[in-house]
């Protein structure tokens, strides 16, 4: 996502940095109370923040008290709070302007035909004469982008729409429209009054499918087919989309079988609308004899499918393709091939999106399935009544022979009823949208072969026949322990005759999901990444030995701590020991809008992934497979890092620190997602039950980003003491994998700002843990500079470096205000003071979260 050249940096300065200063002046016309004075005072506060933190070592409370006493006449707390709320509104909209400017300048900042693009891939393939190898690779290589409703998107849909329109106006330098959109922004609320439903979340993401991915994927496939007509097969779409809103019920009681069906219906309707609009556009061009009638017939069928839902339209993917192929044939032979490229483009889209748009995944937590099976055994007798008392081996033997048709209506427990209804709903979805519409069931917190066989049996007890089971059962391994046990679990499954027969019917293909977020929360940055790498390597080896094609599905979030950052570089660096037929990954919340928010950036980022996946193995110079000595070195680094991170986690004040210094306990009140912030419904927040997103997001808001680097410095120092630092430095130079790990680490650290919380360094309760974190940050920075031979973080990526610096400066007043509010709340709680203002301070903390997270673009 970077251009290391000075050209990109200069373009950024001209098209983003300078324009931000120019258009920022328009904010004084926003329809806010006393807006002009708010802008002037905010500018003063920013100056005082910088002076206070860098020169005077002040706390956020000291900075704001100095500001109020010297630059305002405000004397009461409510008056001061009113001004602070006005500041948050102002800064939120400054962040929107910055986002829109970056989107508008995308083509100037990014080298869209350079490193990592398909243009570059084309050049490399032609120069190396590997057209035949490319054709072989593309027979079964693909990428799957899975959109999820994870609560990391702090922009409501209305604001995302304004960003899109504003960026278009900025491209045209249309000052009147820009001013109008900024005024609209001023009237548009950022805080949602109630949580979205899973269906609301689905509709928000379908907007991206319709307006972004539909066009970006069409462009990419058309390019590949034009440049390599013999290499791109019709039976492999190369790009596919997945979808979790409405299917992901792990810890989210709001997702039901009815919601699942409604979402898949909307996905089908949505893609049909896209095809209908394309056909309408084609109709204006394809006015030739023999073609016009076919186009009109196609238009009518699509129209009926959308607007006459009760009428059976007979619309199928094959019907669409056959009709368009017939149209194409007539155009080529009778009309000189005129506009045939438009027909090809639509055919390409139909190959990618079918009549389902994006395949809906169903996900549930492993313990739920045991609960359902025990209920079925007790109620319907489809399993022995003593099922709950049996050993795991006895349960497995029974489940492999299960059959029946459990009746959901017999059960009162909502979780049991919904699980059984979902099993039946999946069959209905497949009948309506085709098998691809919903054919994966993901098991989170999977820690045994029994967990997989429980899901297999649930389908057999839900009316499915083993020989007709068109479902891929996908175990999700997340914690360090689960990742280490994954090889044993999968080997047991591969050698189970019944499950092996199921895999054979599924083309001897097993998808395995690995979770970066919970892995990092559990084991820290280095250990989580290394555990996933080793698990993939070992699983590739045993799968190959057992005759199984393994596909890895990566649960990645936005920040480096959750598997985000320079994702494409990870895939390019995997080497030959890890299966790479497909790249599958989740695209979550903020990442959807920041990396795929406009067609150009979506195309760019999809091309980067395609290039990385195709190059790895095809162009051998790109991928460097780790040697045994390299792996031993990385294992030592991971182990040392894990020890340091575990010591931090085990500190007696760890959770108290996070709860009382960060906005963690207010995360669920932001109303950005339908899913609770923790898995279980108890009032206490424990580390085990806490979800990774609020955990990582909390660290990012206090500008400490612990999960992106903690333990790395200690590990590198241990290597130096053992006389191995030279080997680590050599690994950094030769291994793209290790270099990317460190690059992402630098990104997380670049967004840290310890002066914000330095006032806690001497705190009687939190001082020790603050010192531990700050010391590790400084240690990591020192050793990263030794590795990189640089004196600045992210020096290799000057455009991103400047972007982060500007964004962090814009929200410095917000992070200060948030810490000020958190400190006031903490003081009230410590002194057992009941104040009517506490509620206002809590709301202020939440409001600040929006601007801080949005400015980070991949902070949660």
XYZ file of N, CA and C in Angstrom, residues 12-132:
363
model
N 1.464 13.427 -2.084
C 0.700 13.431 -0.840
C 0.711 14.819 -0.210
N 1.885 15.436 -0.201
C 1.985 16.772 0.401
C 1.109 17.778 -0.350
N 1.098 17.668 -1.692
C 0.339 18.630 -2.509
C -1.156 18.364 -2.471
N -1.541 17.075 -2.595
C -2.951 16.733 -2.782
C -3.698 16.412 -1.500
N -2.953 16.167 -0.422
C -3.622 15.848 0.841
C -3.255 16.867 1.919
N -1.963 16.946 2.239
C -1.542 17.806 3.353
C -1.896 19.274 3.111
N -1.531 19.790 1.953
C -1.786 21.204 1.651
C -3.285 21.476 1.529
N -3.995 20.592 0.818
C -5.438 20.795 0.644
C -6.187 20.685 1.971
N -5.661 19.862 2.876
C -6.314 19.778 4.186
C -6.284 21.128 4.882
N -5.132 21.791 4.816
C -5.034 23.115 5.436
C -5.984 24.104 4.758
N -6.088 24.022 3.427
C -6.943 24.959 2.688
C -8.422 24.724 2.995
N -8.860 23.469 2.879
C -10.279 23.178 3.059
C -10.690 23.198 4.532
N -9.728 23.062 5.421
C -10.018 23.107 6.848
C -10.647 24.445 7.225
N -10.291 25.492 6.478
C -10.838 26.819 6.764
C -12.346 26.871 6.514
N -12.838 25.962 5.651
C -14.280 25.926 5.376
C -15.081 25.433 6.574
N -14.405 24.816 7.551
C -15.116 24.273 8.699
C -15.802 25.361 9.522
N -15.337 26.604 9.381
C -15.981 27.676 10.146
C -17.410 27.927 9.671
N -17.774 27.376 8.506
C -19.146 27.535 8.009
C -20.044 26.361 8.399
N -19.510 25.412 9.178
C -20.342 24.284 9.607
C -21.490 24.784 10.483
N -22.660 24.152 10.376
C -23.838 24.627 11.110
C -23.826 24.211 12.583
N -22.782 24.619 13.308
C -22.685 24.349 14.736
C -22.816 25.652 15.518
N -23.189 25.492 16.747
C -23.292 26.639 17.650
C -21.893 27.233 17.876
N -21.744 28.531 17.637
C -20.467 29.248 17.837
C -19.293 28.508 17.199
N -19.467 28.093 15.962
C -18.472 27.234 15.310
C -17.149 27.949 15.083
N -17.203 29.242 14.730
C -15.955 29.959 14.425
C -15.067 30.006 15.660
N -15.675 30.309 16.794
C -14.899 30.360 18.034
C -14.394 28.963 18.401
N -15.204 27.948 18.140
C -14.769 26.572 18.425
C -13.498 26.248 17.661
N -13.427 26.594 16.367
C -12.245 26.324 15.549
C -11.012 27.037 16.062
N -11.182 28.295 16.463
C -10.047 29.075 16.996
C -9.547 28.464 18.294
N -10.483 28.132 19.179
C -10.099 27.559 20.476
C -9.461 26.178 20.322
N -9.968 25.397 19.372
C -9.391 24.067 19.140
C -7.947 24.181 18.678
N -7.682 25.146 17.823
C -6.313 25.373 17.363
C -5.400 25.745 18.532
N -5.932 26.538 19.431
C -5.161 26.903 20.632
C -4.901 25.680 21.508
N -5.938 24.848 21.667
C -5.791 23.650 22.489
C -4.728 22.719 21.913
N -4.703 22.575 20.601
C -3.698 21.722 19.965
C -2.290 22.215 20.285
N -2.090 23.513 20.216
C -0.776 24.095 20.523
C -0.400 23.832 21.978
N -1.372 24.002 22.876
C -1.108 23.776 24.303
C -0.814 22.299 24.564
N -1.527 21.400 23.862
C -1.258 19.954 23.993
C 0.188 19.641 23.619
N 0.619 20.132 22.463
C 1.984 19.845 21.993
C 3.027 20.421 22.941
N 2.791 21.647 23.383
C 3.731 22.280 24.316
C 3.704 21.558 25.666
N 2.511 21.204 26.110
C 2.363 20.561 27.413
C 2.992 19.182 27.473
N 2.800 18.387 26.422
C 3.350 17.029 26.428
C 4.858 17.013 26.183
N 5.301 17.771 25.195
C 6.701 17.678 24.776
C 7.657 18.473 25.664
N 7.195 19.628 26.159
C 8.121 20.502 26.908
C 7.878 20.486 28.415
N 6.606 20.466 28.816
C 6.296 20.644 30.229
C 5.946 19.356 30.958
N 5.796 18.257 30.207
C 5.460 16.952 30.792
C 4.162 17.018 31.606
N 3.178 17.734 31.059
C 1.903 17.873 31.744
C 1.005 16.663 31.497
N 0.039 16.494 32.381
C -1.008 15.486 32.196
C -2.150 16.099 31.408
N -3.061 15.270 30.855
C -4.231 15.814 30.161
C -5.059 16.763 31.040
N -5.173 16.443 32.330
C -5.926 17.316 33.241
C -5.239 18.672 33.361
N -3.913 18.674 33.526
C -3.176 19.946 33.623
C -3.308 20.763 32.337
N -3.243 20.086 31.199
C -3.348 20.783 29.905
C -4.708 21.460 29.775
N -5.779 20.735 30.087
C -7.115 21.307 29.924
C -7.419 22.368 30.981
N -6.931 22.179 32.193
C -7.142 23.207 33.213
C -6.421 24.494 32.829
N -5.206 24.362 32.296
C -4.468 25.542 31.829
C -5.217 26.213 30.678
N -5.725 25.398 29.763
C -6.463 25.938 28.616
C -7.713 26.696 29.078
N -8.492 26.082 29.959
C -9.730 26.720 30.419
C -9.450 28.020 31.171
N -8.409 28.019 32.010
C -8.141 29.200 32.836
C -7.565 30.361 32.024
N -6.756 30.068 31.016
C -6.063 31.134 30.281
C -6.771 31.585 29.005
N -7.583 30.718 28.418
C -8.137 31.027 27.087
C -9.657 31.041 27.026
N -10.318 30.785 28.158
C -11.782 30.875 28.183
C -12.205 31.574 29.478
N -13.449 31.974 29.498
C -14.017 32.556 30.723
C -14.964 31.567 31.393
N -14.876 30.290 30.967
C -15.763 29.269 31.512
C -15.358 28.915 32.936
N -16.353 28.811 33.798
C -16.037 28.525 35.207
C -16.713 27.251 35.713
N -17.868 26.881 35.133
C -18.581 25.692 35.636
C -18.242 24.465 34.797
N -18.340 23.307 35.423
C -18.057 22.043 34.724
C -18.989 21.825 33.533
N -20.312 22.081 33.670
C -21.190 21.889 32.499
C -20.785 22.754 31.307
N -20.356 23.987 31.563
C -19.923 24.867 30.471
C -18.681 24.292 29.778
N -17.765 23.809 30.594
C -16.526 23.238 30.046
C -16.836 21.969 29.241
N -17.716 21.136 29.762
C -18.100 19.916 29.054
C -18.746 20.243 27.709
N -19.570 21.296 27.691
C -20.226 21.696 26.444
C -19.190 22.033 25.380
N -18.147 22.760 25.762
C -17.095 23.119 24.803
C -16.339 21.868 24.345
N -16.073 20.949 25.274
C -15.334 19.726 24.907
C -16.145 18.881 23.932
N -17.456 18.824 24.118
C -18.308 18.099 23.159
C -18.256 18.774 21.790
N -18.224 20.110 21.764
C -18.131 20.831 20.493
C -16.801 20.537 19.806
N -15.741 20.410 20.599
C -14.434 20.055 20.025
C -14.484 18.678 19.359
N -15.149 17.714 20.025
C -15.207 16.357 19.441
C -15.939 16.379 18.107
N -17.029 17.141 18.026
C -17.765 17.250 16.754
C -16.873 17.826 15.655
N -16.131 18.826 16.009
C -15.267 19.519 15.037
C -14.183 18.569 14.526
N -13.508 17.882 15.472
C -12.401 16.994 15.093
C -12.912 15.800 14.290
N -14.065 15.252 14.664
C -14.647 14.130 13.905
C -14.753 14.493 12.427
N -15.170 15.701 12.168
C -15.390 16.129 10.787
C -14.074 16.504 10.098
N -13.084 16.917 10.864
C -11.748 17.099 10.284
C -11.194 15.758 9.793
N -11.431 14.707 10.564
C -10.972 13.366 10.188
C -11.666 12.918 8.899
N -12.976 13.199 8.794
C -13.710 12.860 7.575
C -13.097 13.573 6.368
N -12.783 14.856 6.518
C -12.164 15.618 5.431
C -10.842 14.976 5.020
N -10.043 14.582 6.000
C -8.747 13.964 5.701
C -8.937 12.637 4.970
N -9.895 11.826 5.428
C -10.199 10.555 4.750
C -10.591 10.805 3.297
N -11.477 11.778 3.097
C -11.965 12.072 1.745
C -10.843 12.576 0.849
N -9.950 13.373 1.398
C -8.812 13.885 0.620
C -7.888 12.744 0.194
N -7.624 11.808 1.110
C -6.771 10.662 0.752
C -7.437 9.812 -0.329
N -8.740 9.590 -0.202
C -9.449 8.819 -1.224
C -9.400 9.529 -2.576
N -9.609 10.859 -2.555
C -9.633 11.635 -3.799
C -8.274 11.626 -4.495
N -7.210 11.564 -3.701
C -5.854 11.633 -4.267
C -5.247 10.255 -4.504
N -6.074 9.209 -4.418
C -5.551 7.840 -4.461
C -4.651 7.595 -5.672
N -5.111 7.988 -6.855
C -4.360 7.711 -8.075
C -3.043 8.477 -8.121
N -3.008 9.651 -7.495
C -1.771 10.450 -7.496
C -0.764 9.900 -6.486
N -1.273 9.365 -5.369
C -0.389 8.904 -4.290
C 0.139 7.497 -4.559
N -0.724 6.637 -5.064
C -0.355 5.236 -5.272
C 0.105 4.997 -6.706
N 1.086 4.170 -6.857
C 1.534 3.753 -8.186
C 0.715 2.515 -8.559
N -0.464 2.755 -9.152
C -1.428 1.668 -9.370
C -0.968 0.665 -10.425
N 0.048 1.008 -11.185
C 0.575 0.062 -12.179
C 1.964 -0.441 -11.795
N 2.360 -0.145 -10.558
C 3.717 -0.483 -10.119
C 3.802 -1.787 -9.366
N 4.641 -1.802 -8.342
C 4.921 -3.014 -7.573
C 3.623 -3.597 -7.008
N 3.428 -4.898 -7.239
C 2.265 -5.591 -6.704
C 1.026 -5.521 -7.560
N 1.073 -4.774 -8.668
C -0.101 -4.653 -9.528
C -0.152 -5.802 -10.533
N -1.280 -5.940 -11.213
C -1.385 -6.954 -12.264
C -0.578 -6.561 -13.492
N -0.394 -5.265 -13.705
C 0.478 -4.795 -14.794
C 1.892 -5.315 -14.589
N 2.354 -5.199 -13.335
C 3.701 -5.697 -13.039
C 3.764 -7.216 -13.192
N 2.708 -7.904 -12.741
C 2.665 -9.371 -12.876
C 2.735 -9.759 -14.347
N 1.969 -9.051 -15.174
C 1.972 -9.319 -16.616
C 3.392 -9.185 -17.176
N 4.060 -8.102 -16.804
C 5.417 -7.859 -17.287
C 6.371 -8.964 -16.846
N 6.272 -9.351 -15.573
C 7.163 -10.388 -15.035
C 6.921 -11.740 -15.694
N 5.654 -12.078 -15.910
C 5.318 -13.367 -16.529
C 5.833 -13.419 -17.962
N 5.627 -12.335 -18.709
C 6.077 -12.296 -20.104
C 7.600 -12.332 -20.205
N 8.265 -11.575 -19.343
C 9.733 -11.531 -19.371
C 10.349 -12.871 -19.010
N 9.711 -13.582 -18.085
C 10.266 -14.881 -17.668
C 9.712 -16.042 -18.489
N 8.807 -15.728 -19.435
C 8.251 -16.763 -20.304
C 7.444 -17.809 -19.565
N 6.685 -17.386 -18.560
C 5.968 -18.351 -17.721
C 4.459 -18.341 -17.962
N 4.077 -18.095 -19.217
C 2.650 -18.076 -19.531
C 1.991 -19.429 -19.263
N 2.691 -20.505 -19.603
C 2.125 -21.848 -19.398
C 1.967 -22.147 -17.904
